[in-house]
PDB file of C-alpha atoms and ligand atoms in Angstrom:
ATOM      1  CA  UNK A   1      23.799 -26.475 -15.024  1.00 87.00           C
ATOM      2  CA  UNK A   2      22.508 -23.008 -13.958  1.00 95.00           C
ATOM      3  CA  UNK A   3      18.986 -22.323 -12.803  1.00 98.00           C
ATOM      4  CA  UNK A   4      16.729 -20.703 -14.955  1.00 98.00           C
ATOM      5  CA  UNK A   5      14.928 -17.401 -12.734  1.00 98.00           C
ATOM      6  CA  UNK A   6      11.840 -17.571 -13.693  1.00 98.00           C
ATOM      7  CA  UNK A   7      10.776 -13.971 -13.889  1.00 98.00           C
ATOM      8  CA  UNK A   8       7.359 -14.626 -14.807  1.00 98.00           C
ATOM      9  CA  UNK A   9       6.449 -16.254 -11.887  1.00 98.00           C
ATOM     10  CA  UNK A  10       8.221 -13.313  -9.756  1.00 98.00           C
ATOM     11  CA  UNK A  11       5.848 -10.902 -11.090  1.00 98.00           C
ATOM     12  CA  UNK A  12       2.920 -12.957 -11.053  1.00 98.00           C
ATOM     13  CA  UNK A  13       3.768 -13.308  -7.206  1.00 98.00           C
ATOM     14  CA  UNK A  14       3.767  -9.075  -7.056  1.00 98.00           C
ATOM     15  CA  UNK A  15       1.040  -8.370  -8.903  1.00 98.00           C
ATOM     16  CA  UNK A  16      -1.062 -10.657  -7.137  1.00 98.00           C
ATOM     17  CA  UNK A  17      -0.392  -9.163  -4.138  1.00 98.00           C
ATOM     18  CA  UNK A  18      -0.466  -4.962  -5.339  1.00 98.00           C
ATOM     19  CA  UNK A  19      -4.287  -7.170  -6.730  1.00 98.00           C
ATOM     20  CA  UNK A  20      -5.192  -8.208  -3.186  1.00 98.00           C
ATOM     21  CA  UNK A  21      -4.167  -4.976  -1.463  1.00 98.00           C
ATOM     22  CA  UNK A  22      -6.459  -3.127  -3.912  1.00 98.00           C
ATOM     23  CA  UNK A  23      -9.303  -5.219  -3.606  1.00 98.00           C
ATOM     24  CA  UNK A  24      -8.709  -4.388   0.371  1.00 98.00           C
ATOM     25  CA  UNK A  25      -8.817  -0.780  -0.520  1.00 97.00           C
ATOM     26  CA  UNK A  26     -11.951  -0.723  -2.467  1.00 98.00           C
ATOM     27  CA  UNK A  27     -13.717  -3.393   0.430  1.00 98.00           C
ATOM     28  CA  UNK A  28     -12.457  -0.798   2.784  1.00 97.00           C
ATOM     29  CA  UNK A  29     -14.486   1.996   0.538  1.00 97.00           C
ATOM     30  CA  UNK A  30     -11.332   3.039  -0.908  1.00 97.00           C
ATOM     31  CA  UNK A  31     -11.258   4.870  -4.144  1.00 97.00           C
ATOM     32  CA  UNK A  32      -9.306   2.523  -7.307  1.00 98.00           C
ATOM     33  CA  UNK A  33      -5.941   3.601  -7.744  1.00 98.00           C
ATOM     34  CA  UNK A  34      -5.748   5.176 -11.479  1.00 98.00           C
ATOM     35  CA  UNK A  35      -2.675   4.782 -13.483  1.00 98.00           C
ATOM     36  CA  UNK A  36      -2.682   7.072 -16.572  1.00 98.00           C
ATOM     37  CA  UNK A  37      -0.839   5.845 -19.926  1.00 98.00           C
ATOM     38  CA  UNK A  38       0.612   8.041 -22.518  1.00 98.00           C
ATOM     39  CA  UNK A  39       1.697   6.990 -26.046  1.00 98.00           C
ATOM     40  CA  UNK A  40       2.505   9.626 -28.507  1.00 98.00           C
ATOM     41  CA  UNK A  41       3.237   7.555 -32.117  1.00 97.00           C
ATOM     42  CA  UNK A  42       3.235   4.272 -33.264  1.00 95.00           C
ATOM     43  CA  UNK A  43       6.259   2.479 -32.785  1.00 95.00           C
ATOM     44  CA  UNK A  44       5.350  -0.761 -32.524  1.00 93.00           C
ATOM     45  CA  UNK A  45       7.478  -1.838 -29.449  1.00 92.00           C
ATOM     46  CA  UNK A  46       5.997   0.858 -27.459  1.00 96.00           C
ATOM     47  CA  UNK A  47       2.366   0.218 -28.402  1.00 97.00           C
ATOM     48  CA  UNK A  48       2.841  -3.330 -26.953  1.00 95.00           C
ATOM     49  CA  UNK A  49       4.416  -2.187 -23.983  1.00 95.00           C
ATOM     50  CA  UNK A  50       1.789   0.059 -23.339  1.00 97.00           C
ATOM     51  CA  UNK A  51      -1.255  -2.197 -24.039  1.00 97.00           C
ATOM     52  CA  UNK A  52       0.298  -4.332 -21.347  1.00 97.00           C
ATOM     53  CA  UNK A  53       0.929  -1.828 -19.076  1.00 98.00           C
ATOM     54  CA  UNK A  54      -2.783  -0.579 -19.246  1.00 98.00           C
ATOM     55  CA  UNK A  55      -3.869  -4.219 -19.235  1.00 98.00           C
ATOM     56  CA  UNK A  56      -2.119  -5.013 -16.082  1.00 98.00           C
ATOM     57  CA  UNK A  57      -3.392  -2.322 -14.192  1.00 98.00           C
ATOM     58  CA  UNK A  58      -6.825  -2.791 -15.263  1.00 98.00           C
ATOM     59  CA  UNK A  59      -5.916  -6.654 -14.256  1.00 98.00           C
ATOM     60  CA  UNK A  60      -4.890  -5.595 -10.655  1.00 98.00           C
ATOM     61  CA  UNK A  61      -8.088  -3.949 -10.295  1.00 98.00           C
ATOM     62  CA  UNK A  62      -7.097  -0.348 -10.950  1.00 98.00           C
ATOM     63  CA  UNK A  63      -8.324   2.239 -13.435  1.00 98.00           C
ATOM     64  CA  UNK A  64      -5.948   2.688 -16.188  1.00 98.00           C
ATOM     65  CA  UNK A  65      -6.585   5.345 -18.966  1.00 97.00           C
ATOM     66  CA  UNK A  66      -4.460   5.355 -21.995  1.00 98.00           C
ATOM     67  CA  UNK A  67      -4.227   8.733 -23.766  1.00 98.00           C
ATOM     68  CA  UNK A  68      -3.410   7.813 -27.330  1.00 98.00           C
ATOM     69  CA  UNK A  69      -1.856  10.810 -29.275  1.00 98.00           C
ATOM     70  CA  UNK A  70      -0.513  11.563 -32.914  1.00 98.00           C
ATOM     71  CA  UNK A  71       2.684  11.579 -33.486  1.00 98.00           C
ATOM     72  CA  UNK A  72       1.657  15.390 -34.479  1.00 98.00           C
ATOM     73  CA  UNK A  73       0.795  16.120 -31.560  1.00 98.00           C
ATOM     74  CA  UNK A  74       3.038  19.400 -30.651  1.00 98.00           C
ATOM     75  CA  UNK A  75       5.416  19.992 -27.380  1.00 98.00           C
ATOM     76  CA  UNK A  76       3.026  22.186 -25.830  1.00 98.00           C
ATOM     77  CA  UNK A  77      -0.301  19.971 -26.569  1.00 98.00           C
ATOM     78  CA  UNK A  78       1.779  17.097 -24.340  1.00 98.00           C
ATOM     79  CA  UNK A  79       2.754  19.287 -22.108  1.00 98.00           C
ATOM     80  CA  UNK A  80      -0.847  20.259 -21.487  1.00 98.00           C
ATOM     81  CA  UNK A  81      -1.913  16.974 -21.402  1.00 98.00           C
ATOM     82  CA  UNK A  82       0.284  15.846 -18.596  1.00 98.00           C
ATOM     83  CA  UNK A  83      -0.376  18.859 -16.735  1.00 98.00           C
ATOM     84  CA  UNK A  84      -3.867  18.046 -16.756  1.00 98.00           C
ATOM     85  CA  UNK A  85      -3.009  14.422 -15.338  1.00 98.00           C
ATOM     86  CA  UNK A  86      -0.909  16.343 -12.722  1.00 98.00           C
ATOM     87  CA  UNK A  87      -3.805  17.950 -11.495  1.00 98.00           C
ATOM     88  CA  UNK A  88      -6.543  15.629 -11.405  1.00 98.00           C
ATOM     89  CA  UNK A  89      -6.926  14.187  -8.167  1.00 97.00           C
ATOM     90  CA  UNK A  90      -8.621  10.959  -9.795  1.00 97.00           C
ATOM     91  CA  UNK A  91      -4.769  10.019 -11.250  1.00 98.00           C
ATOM     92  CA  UNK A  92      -1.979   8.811  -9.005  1.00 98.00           C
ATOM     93  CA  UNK A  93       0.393   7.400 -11.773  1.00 98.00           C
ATOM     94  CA  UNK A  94       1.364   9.084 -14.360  1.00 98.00           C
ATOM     95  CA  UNK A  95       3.530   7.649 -17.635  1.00 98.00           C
ATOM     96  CA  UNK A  96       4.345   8.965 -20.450  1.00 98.00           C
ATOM     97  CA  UNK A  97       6.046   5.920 -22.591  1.00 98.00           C
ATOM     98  CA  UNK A  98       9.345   6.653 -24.274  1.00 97.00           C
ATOM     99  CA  UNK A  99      11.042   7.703 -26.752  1.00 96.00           C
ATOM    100  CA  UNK A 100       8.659  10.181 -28.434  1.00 98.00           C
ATOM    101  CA  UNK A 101       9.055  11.706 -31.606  1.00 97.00           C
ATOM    102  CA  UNK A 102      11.796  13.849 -32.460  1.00 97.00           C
ATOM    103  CA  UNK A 103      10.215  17.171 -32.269  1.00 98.00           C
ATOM    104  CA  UNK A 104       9.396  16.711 -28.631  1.00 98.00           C
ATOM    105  CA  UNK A 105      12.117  17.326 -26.132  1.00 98.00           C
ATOM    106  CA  UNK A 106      11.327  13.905 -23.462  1.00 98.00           C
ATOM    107  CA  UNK A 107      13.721  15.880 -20.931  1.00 98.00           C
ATOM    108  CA  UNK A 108      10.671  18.790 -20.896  1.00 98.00           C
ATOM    109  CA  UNK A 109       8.341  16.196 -20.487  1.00 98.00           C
ATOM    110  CA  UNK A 110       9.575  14.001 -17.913  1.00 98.00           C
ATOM    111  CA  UNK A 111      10.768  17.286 -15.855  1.00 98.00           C
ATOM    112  CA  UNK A 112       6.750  17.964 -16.572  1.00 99.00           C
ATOM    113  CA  UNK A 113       5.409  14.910 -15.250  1.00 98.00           C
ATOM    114  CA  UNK A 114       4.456  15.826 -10.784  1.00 98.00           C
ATOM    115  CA  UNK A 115       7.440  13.416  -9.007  1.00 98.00           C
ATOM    116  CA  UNK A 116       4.632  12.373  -6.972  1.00 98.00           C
ATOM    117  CA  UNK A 117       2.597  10.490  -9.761  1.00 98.00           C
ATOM    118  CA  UNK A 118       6.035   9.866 -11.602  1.00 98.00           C
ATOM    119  CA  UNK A 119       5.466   5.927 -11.585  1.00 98.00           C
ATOM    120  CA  UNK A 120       8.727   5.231 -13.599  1.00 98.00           C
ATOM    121  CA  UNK A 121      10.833   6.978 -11.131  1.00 98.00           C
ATOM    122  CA  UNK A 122      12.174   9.327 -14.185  1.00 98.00           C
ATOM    123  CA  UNK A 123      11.653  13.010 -13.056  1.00 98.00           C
ATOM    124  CA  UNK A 124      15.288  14.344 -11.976  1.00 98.00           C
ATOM    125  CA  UNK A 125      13.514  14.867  -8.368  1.00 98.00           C
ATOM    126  CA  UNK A 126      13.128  11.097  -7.873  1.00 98.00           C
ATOM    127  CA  UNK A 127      16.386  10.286  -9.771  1.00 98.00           C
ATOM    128  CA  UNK A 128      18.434  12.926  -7.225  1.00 98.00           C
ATOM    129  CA  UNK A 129      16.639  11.306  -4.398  1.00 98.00           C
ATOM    130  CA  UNK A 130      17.787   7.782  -5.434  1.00 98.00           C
ATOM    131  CA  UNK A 131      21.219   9.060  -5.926  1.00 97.00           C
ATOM    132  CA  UNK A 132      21.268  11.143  -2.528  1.00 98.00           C
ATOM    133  CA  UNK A 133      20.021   7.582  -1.283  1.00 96.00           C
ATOM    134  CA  UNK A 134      16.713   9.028   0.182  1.00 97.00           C
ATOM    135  CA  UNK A 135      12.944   7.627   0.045  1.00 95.00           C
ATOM    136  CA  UNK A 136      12.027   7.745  -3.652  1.00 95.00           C
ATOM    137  CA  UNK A 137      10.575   6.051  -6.357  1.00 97.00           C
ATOM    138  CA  UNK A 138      12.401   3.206  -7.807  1.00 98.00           C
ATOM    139  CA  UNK A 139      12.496   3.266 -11.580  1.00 98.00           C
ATOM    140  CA  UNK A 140      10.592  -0.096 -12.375  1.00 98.00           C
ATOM    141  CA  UNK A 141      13.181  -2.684 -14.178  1.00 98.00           C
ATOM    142  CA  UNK A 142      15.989  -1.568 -12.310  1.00 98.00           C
ATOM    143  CA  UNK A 143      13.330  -2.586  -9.106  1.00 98.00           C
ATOM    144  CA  UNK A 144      12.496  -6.117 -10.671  1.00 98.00           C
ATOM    145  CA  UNK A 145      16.402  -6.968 -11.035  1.00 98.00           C
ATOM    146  CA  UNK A 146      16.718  -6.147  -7.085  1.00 98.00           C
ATOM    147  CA  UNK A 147      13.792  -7.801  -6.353  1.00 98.00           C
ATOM    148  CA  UNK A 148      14.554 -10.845  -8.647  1.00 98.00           C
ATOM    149  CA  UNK A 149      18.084 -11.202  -6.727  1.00 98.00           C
ATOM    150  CA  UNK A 150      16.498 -11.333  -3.112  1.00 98.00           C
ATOM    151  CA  UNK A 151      14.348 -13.764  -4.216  1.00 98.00           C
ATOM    152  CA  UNK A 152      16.507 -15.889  -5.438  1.00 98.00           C
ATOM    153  CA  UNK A 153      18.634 -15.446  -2.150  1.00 98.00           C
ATOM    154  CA  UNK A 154      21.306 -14.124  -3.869  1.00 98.00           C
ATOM    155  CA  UNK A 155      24.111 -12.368  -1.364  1.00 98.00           C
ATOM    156  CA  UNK A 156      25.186  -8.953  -3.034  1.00 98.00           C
ATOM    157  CA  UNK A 157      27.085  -7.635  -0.170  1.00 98.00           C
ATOM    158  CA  UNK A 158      30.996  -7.799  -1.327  1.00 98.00           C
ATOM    159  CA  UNK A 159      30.353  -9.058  -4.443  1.00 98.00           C
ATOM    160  CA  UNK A 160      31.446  -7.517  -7.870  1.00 99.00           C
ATOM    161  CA  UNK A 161      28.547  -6.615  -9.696  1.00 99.00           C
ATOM    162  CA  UNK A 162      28.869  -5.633 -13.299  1.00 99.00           C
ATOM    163  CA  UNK A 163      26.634  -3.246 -15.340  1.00 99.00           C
ATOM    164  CA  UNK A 164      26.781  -2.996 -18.857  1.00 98.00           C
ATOM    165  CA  UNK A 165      24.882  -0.431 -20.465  1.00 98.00           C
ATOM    166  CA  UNK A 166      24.618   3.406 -18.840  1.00 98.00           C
ATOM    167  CA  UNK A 167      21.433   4.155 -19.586  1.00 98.00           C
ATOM    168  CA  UNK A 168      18.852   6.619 -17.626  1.00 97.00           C
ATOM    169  CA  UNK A 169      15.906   3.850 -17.441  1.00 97.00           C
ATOM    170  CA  UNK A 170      18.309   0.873 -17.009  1.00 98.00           C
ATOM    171  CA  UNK A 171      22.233   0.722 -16.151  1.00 98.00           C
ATOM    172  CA  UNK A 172      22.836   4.270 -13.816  1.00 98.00           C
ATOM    173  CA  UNK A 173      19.689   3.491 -11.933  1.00 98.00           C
ATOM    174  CA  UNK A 174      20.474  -0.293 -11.078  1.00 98.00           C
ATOM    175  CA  UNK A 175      24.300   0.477 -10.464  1.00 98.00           C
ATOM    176  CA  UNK A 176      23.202   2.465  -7.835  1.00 98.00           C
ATOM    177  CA  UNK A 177      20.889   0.100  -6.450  1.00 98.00           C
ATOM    178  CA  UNK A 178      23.892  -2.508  -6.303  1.00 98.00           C
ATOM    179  CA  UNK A 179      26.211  -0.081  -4.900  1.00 98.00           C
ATOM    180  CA  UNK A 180      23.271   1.028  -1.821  1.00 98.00           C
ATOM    181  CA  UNK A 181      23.577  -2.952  -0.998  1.00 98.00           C
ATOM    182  CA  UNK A 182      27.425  -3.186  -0.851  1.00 98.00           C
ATOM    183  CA  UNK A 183      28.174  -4.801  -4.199  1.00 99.00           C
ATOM    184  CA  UNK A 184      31.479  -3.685  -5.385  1.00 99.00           C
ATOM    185  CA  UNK A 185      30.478  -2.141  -8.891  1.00 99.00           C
ATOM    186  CA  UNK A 186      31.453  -1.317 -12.587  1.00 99.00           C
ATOM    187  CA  UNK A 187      29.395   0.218 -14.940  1.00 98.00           C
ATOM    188  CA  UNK A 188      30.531  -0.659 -18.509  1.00 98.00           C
ATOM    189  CA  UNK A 189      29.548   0.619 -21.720  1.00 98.00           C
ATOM    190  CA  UNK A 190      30.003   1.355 -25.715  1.00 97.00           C
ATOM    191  CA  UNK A 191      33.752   2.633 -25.242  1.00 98.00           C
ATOM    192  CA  UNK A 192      35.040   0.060 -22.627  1.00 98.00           C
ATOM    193  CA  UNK A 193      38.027  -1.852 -23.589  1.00 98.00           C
ATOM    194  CA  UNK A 194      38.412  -5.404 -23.583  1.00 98.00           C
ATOM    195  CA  UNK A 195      34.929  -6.150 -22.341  1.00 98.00           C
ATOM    196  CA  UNK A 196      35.046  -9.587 -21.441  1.00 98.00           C
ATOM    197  CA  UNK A 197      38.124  -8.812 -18.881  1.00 98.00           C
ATOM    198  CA  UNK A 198      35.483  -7.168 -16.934  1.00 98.00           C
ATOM    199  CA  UNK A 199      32.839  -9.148 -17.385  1.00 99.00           C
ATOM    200  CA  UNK A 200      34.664 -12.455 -16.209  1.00 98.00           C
ATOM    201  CA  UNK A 201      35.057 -10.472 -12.957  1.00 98.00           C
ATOM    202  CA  UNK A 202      31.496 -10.726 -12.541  1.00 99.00           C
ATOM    203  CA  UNK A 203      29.782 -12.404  -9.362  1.00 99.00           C
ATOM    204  CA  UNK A 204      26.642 -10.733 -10.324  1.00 99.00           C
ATOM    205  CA  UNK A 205      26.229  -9.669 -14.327  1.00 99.00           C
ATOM    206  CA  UNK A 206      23.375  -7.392 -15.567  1.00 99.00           C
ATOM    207  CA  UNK A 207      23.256  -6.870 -19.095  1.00 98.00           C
ATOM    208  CA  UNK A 208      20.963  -3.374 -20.965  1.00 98.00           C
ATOM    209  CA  UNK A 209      22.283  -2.991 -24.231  1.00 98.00           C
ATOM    210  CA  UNK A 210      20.270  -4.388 -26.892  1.00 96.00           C
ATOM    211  CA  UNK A 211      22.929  -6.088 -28.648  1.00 96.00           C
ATOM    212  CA  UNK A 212      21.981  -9.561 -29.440  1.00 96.00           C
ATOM    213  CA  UNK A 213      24.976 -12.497 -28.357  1.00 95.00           C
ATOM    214  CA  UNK A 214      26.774  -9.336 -26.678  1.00 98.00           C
ATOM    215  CA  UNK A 215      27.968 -11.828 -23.868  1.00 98.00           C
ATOM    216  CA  UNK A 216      28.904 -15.314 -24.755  1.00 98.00           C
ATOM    217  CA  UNK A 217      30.456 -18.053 -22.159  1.00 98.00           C
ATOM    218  CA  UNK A 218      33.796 -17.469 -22.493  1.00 98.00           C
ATOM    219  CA  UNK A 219      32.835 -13.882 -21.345  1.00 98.00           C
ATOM    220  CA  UNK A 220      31.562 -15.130 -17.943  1.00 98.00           C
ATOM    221  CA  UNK A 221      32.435 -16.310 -14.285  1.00 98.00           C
ATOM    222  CA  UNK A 222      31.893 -19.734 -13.446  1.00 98.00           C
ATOM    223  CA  UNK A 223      29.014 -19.617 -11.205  1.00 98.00           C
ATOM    224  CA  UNK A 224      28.099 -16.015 -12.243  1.00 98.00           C
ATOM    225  CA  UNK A 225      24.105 -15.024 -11.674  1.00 98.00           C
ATOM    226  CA  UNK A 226      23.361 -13.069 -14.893  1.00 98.00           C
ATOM    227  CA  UNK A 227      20.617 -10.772 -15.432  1.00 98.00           C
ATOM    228  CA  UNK A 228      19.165 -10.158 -19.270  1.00 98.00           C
ATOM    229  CA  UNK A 229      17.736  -7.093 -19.811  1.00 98.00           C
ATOM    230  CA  UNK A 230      18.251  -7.375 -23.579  1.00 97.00           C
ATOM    231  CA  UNK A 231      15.436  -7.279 -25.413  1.00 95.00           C
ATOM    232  CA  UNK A 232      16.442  -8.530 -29.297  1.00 96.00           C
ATOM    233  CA  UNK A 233      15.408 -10.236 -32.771  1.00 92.00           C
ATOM    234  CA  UNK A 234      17.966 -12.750 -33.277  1.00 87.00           C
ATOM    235  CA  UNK A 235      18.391 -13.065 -37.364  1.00 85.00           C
ATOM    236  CA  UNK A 236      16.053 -16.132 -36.902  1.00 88.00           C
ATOM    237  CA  UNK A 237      13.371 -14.045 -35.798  1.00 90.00           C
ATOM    238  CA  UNK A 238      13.353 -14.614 -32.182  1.00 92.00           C
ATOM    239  CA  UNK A 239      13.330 -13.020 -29.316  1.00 94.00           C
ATOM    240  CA  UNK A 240      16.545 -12.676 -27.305  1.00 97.00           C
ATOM    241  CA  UNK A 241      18.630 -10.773 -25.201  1.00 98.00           C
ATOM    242  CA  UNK A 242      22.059  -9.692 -24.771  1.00 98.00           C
ATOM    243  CA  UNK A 243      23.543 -12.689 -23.471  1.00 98.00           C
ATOM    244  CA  UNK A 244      24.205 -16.284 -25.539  1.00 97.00           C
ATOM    245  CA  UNK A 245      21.631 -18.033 -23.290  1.00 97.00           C
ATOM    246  CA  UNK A 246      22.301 -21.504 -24.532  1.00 97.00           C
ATOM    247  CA  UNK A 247      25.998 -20.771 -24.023  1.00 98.00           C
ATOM    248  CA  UNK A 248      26.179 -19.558 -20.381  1.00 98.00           C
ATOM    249  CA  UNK A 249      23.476 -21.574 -18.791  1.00 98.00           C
ATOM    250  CA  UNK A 250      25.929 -24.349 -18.086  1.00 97.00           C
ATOM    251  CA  UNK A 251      28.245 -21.885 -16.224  1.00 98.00           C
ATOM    252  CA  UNK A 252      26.471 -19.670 -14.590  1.00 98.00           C
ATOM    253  CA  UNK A 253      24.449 -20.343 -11.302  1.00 98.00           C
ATOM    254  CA  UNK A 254      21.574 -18.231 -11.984  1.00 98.00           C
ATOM    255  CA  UNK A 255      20.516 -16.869 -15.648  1.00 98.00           C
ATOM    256  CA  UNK A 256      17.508 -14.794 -16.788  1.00 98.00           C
ATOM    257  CA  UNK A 257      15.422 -16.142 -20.087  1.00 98.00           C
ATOM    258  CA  UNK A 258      14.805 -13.606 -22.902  1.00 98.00           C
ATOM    259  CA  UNK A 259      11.801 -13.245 -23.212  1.00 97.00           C
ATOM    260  CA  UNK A 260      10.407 -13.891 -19.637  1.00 98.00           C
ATOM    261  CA  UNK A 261      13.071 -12.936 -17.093  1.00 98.00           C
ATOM    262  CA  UNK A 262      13.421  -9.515 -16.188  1.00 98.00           C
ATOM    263  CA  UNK A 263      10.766  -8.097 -18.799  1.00 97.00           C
ATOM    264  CA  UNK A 264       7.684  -9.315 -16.829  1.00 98.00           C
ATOM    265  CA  UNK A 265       9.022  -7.819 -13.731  1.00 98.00           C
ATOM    266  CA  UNK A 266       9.079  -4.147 -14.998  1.00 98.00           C
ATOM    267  CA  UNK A 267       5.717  -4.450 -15.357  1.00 98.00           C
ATOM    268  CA  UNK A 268       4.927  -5.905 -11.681  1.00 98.00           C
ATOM    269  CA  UNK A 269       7.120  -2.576 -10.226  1.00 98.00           C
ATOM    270  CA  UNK A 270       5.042  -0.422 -12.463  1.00 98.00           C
ATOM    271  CA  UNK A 271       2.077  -1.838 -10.801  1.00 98.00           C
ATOM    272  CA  UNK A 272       3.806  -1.728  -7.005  1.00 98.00           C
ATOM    273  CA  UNK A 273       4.652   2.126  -7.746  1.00 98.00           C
ATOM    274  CA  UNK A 274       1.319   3.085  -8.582  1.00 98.00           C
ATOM    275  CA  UNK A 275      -0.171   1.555  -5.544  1.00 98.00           C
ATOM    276  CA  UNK A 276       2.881   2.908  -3.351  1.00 98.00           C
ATOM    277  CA  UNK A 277       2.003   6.783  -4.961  1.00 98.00           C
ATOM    278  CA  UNK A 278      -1.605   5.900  -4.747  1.00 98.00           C
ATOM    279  CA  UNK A 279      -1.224   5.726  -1.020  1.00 97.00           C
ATOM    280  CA  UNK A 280       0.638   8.674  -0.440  1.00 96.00           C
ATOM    281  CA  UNK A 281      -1.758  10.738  -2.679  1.00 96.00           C
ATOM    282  CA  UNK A 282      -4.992   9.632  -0.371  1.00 95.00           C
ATOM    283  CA  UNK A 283      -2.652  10.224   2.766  1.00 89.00           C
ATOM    284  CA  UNK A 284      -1.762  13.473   1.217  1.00 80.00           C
ATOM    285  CA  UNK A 285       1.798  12.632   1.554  1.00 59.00           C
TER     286      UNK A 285
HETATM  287  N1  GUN B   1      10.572   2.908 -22.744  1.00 59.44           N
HETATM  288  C1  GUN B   1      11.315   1.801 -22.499  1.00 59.44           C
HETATM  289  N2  GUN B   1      11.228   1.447 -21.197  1.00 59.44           N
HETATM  290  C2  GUN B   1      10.407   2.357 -20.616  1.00 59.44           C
HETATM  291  C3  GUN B   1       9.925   2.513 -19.285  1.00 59.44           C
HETATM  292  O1  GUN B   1      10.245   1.752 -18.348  1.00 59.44           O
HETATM  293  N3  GUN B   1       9.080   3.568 -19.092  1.00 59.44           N
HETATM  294  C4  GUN B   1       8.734   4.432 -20.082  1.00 59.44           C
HETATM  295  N4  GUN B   1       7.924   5.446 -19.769  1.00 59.44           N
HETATM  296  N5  GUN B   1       9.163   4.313 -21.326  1.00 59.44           N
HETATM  297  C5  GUN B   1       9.996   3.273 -21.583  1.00 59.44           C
END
């Protein structure tokens, strides 16, 4: 029987440390570190993600404003908007939840957002810099996977790490991150034949599709340490992820829950970026 990673417990771990460094900041006289929030819309996803976003920075002791627009609101009144974050020296992190409506184009806005307060690691600056394998910042679930793997001890050096999903936010990002730490790595996707051939390769498995029962245990390695990044309704109503969780957990060695492996740790990385951009704003880094 696999272990479950509790992912929960992982962030809790982070965020209670980013909590006690800023309560050393602001015993120190430090000024809080301010992460600002934007939500254009109302999709309902995003609404929740951002309420928790806001509420675990406020919960770490930081400032968090939320700017809470339309989805009227025009190209250019955004691009004001984070402009105006850009340049107040009160912000450090700035985030502008995605997608947005149709009308705006999210490349101009992320390219908008100042790489230095660009907490999700999206502006092409910080994604160049990750690729070039230079200091950047991490894009924040791709983070919590890595971190999630060291610490469950899990060896990535050699082993054959496989991606599904090539997302921006997600897949490219945490390829990458497996490839910097030796992992012999295959990105799959949408047009990749006989899936489960690849998959069963897998020593390490990450799964970003949003495809619910996408991977079921025939699909796997025995002893593979899967990673869930999923994030479905199963036609019951629950939440789930990409992977037949009931299925694989007796073959696999490791296996992230849906909802509460990988999910809560996006949030935690959030939370470590904005301190880490924090103190290279007051260092003027
Ligand atoms: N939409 C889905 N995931 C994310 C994320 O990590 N950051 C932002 N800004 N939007 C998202």
């Amino acid at each position: 029987m696999g272990k479950i990673i509790d992912g929960k417990a992982a962030a809790s771990a982070v965020r209670a440390r980013v909590k006690s460094e800023v309560e050393n900041i602001i015993a120190a006289g430090g000024r809080k570190p301010c992460l600002a929030v934007v939500i254009v819309g109302d999709d309902p996803a995003s609404r929740i993600y951002v309420r928790n976003k806001v509420a675990a920075a406020r919960e770490a002791g930081m400032e968090s404003r939320l700017e809470d627009l339309p989805a009227s609101v025009s190209q250019d009144e955004l691009i004001s908007l984070v402009n105006g974050l850009n340049a107040d020296p009160e912000v450090d992190g700035v985030l502008v939840q995605l997608p947005l409506p149709s009308h705006i184009d999210e490349s101009i806005i992320i390219d908008t957002i100042a790489p230095s307060k660009d907490v999700d690691g999206f502006h092409p600056l910080n994604v160049a810099a990750l690729q070039l394998g230079r200091e950047c910042i991490l894009p924040c679930t791709p983070a919590g996977i890595i971190h999630l793997l060291y610490r469950e001890g899990v060896q990535i050096e050699g082993k054959r790490a496989v991606v599904i999903g090539r997302s921006n936010i997600v897949g490219k990002p945490v390829a990458k991150l497996l490839l910097d730490r030796h992992a012999t790595v295959t990105l799959c996707h949408s047009r990749t034949r006989d899936l489960g051939s690849v998959t069963r390769e897998a020593d390490i498995l990450v799964t970003a599709v949003g495809h619910a029962g996408l991977i079921s245990a025939d699909m796997i390695k025995e002893g593979a340490v899967i990673l869930d990044v999923g994030m479905n309704r199963s036609a019951d109503g629950h939440l789930c992820g990409d992977v037949d969780f009931e299925g694989c957990i007796g073959k696999a060695s490791l296996i992230t829950p849906v909802p509460g492996g990988v999910g809560p740790m996006t949030i935690a990385m959030l939370l470590q970026n904005t301190l880490k951009c924090y103190k290279r704003h007051v260092e003027g880094a």
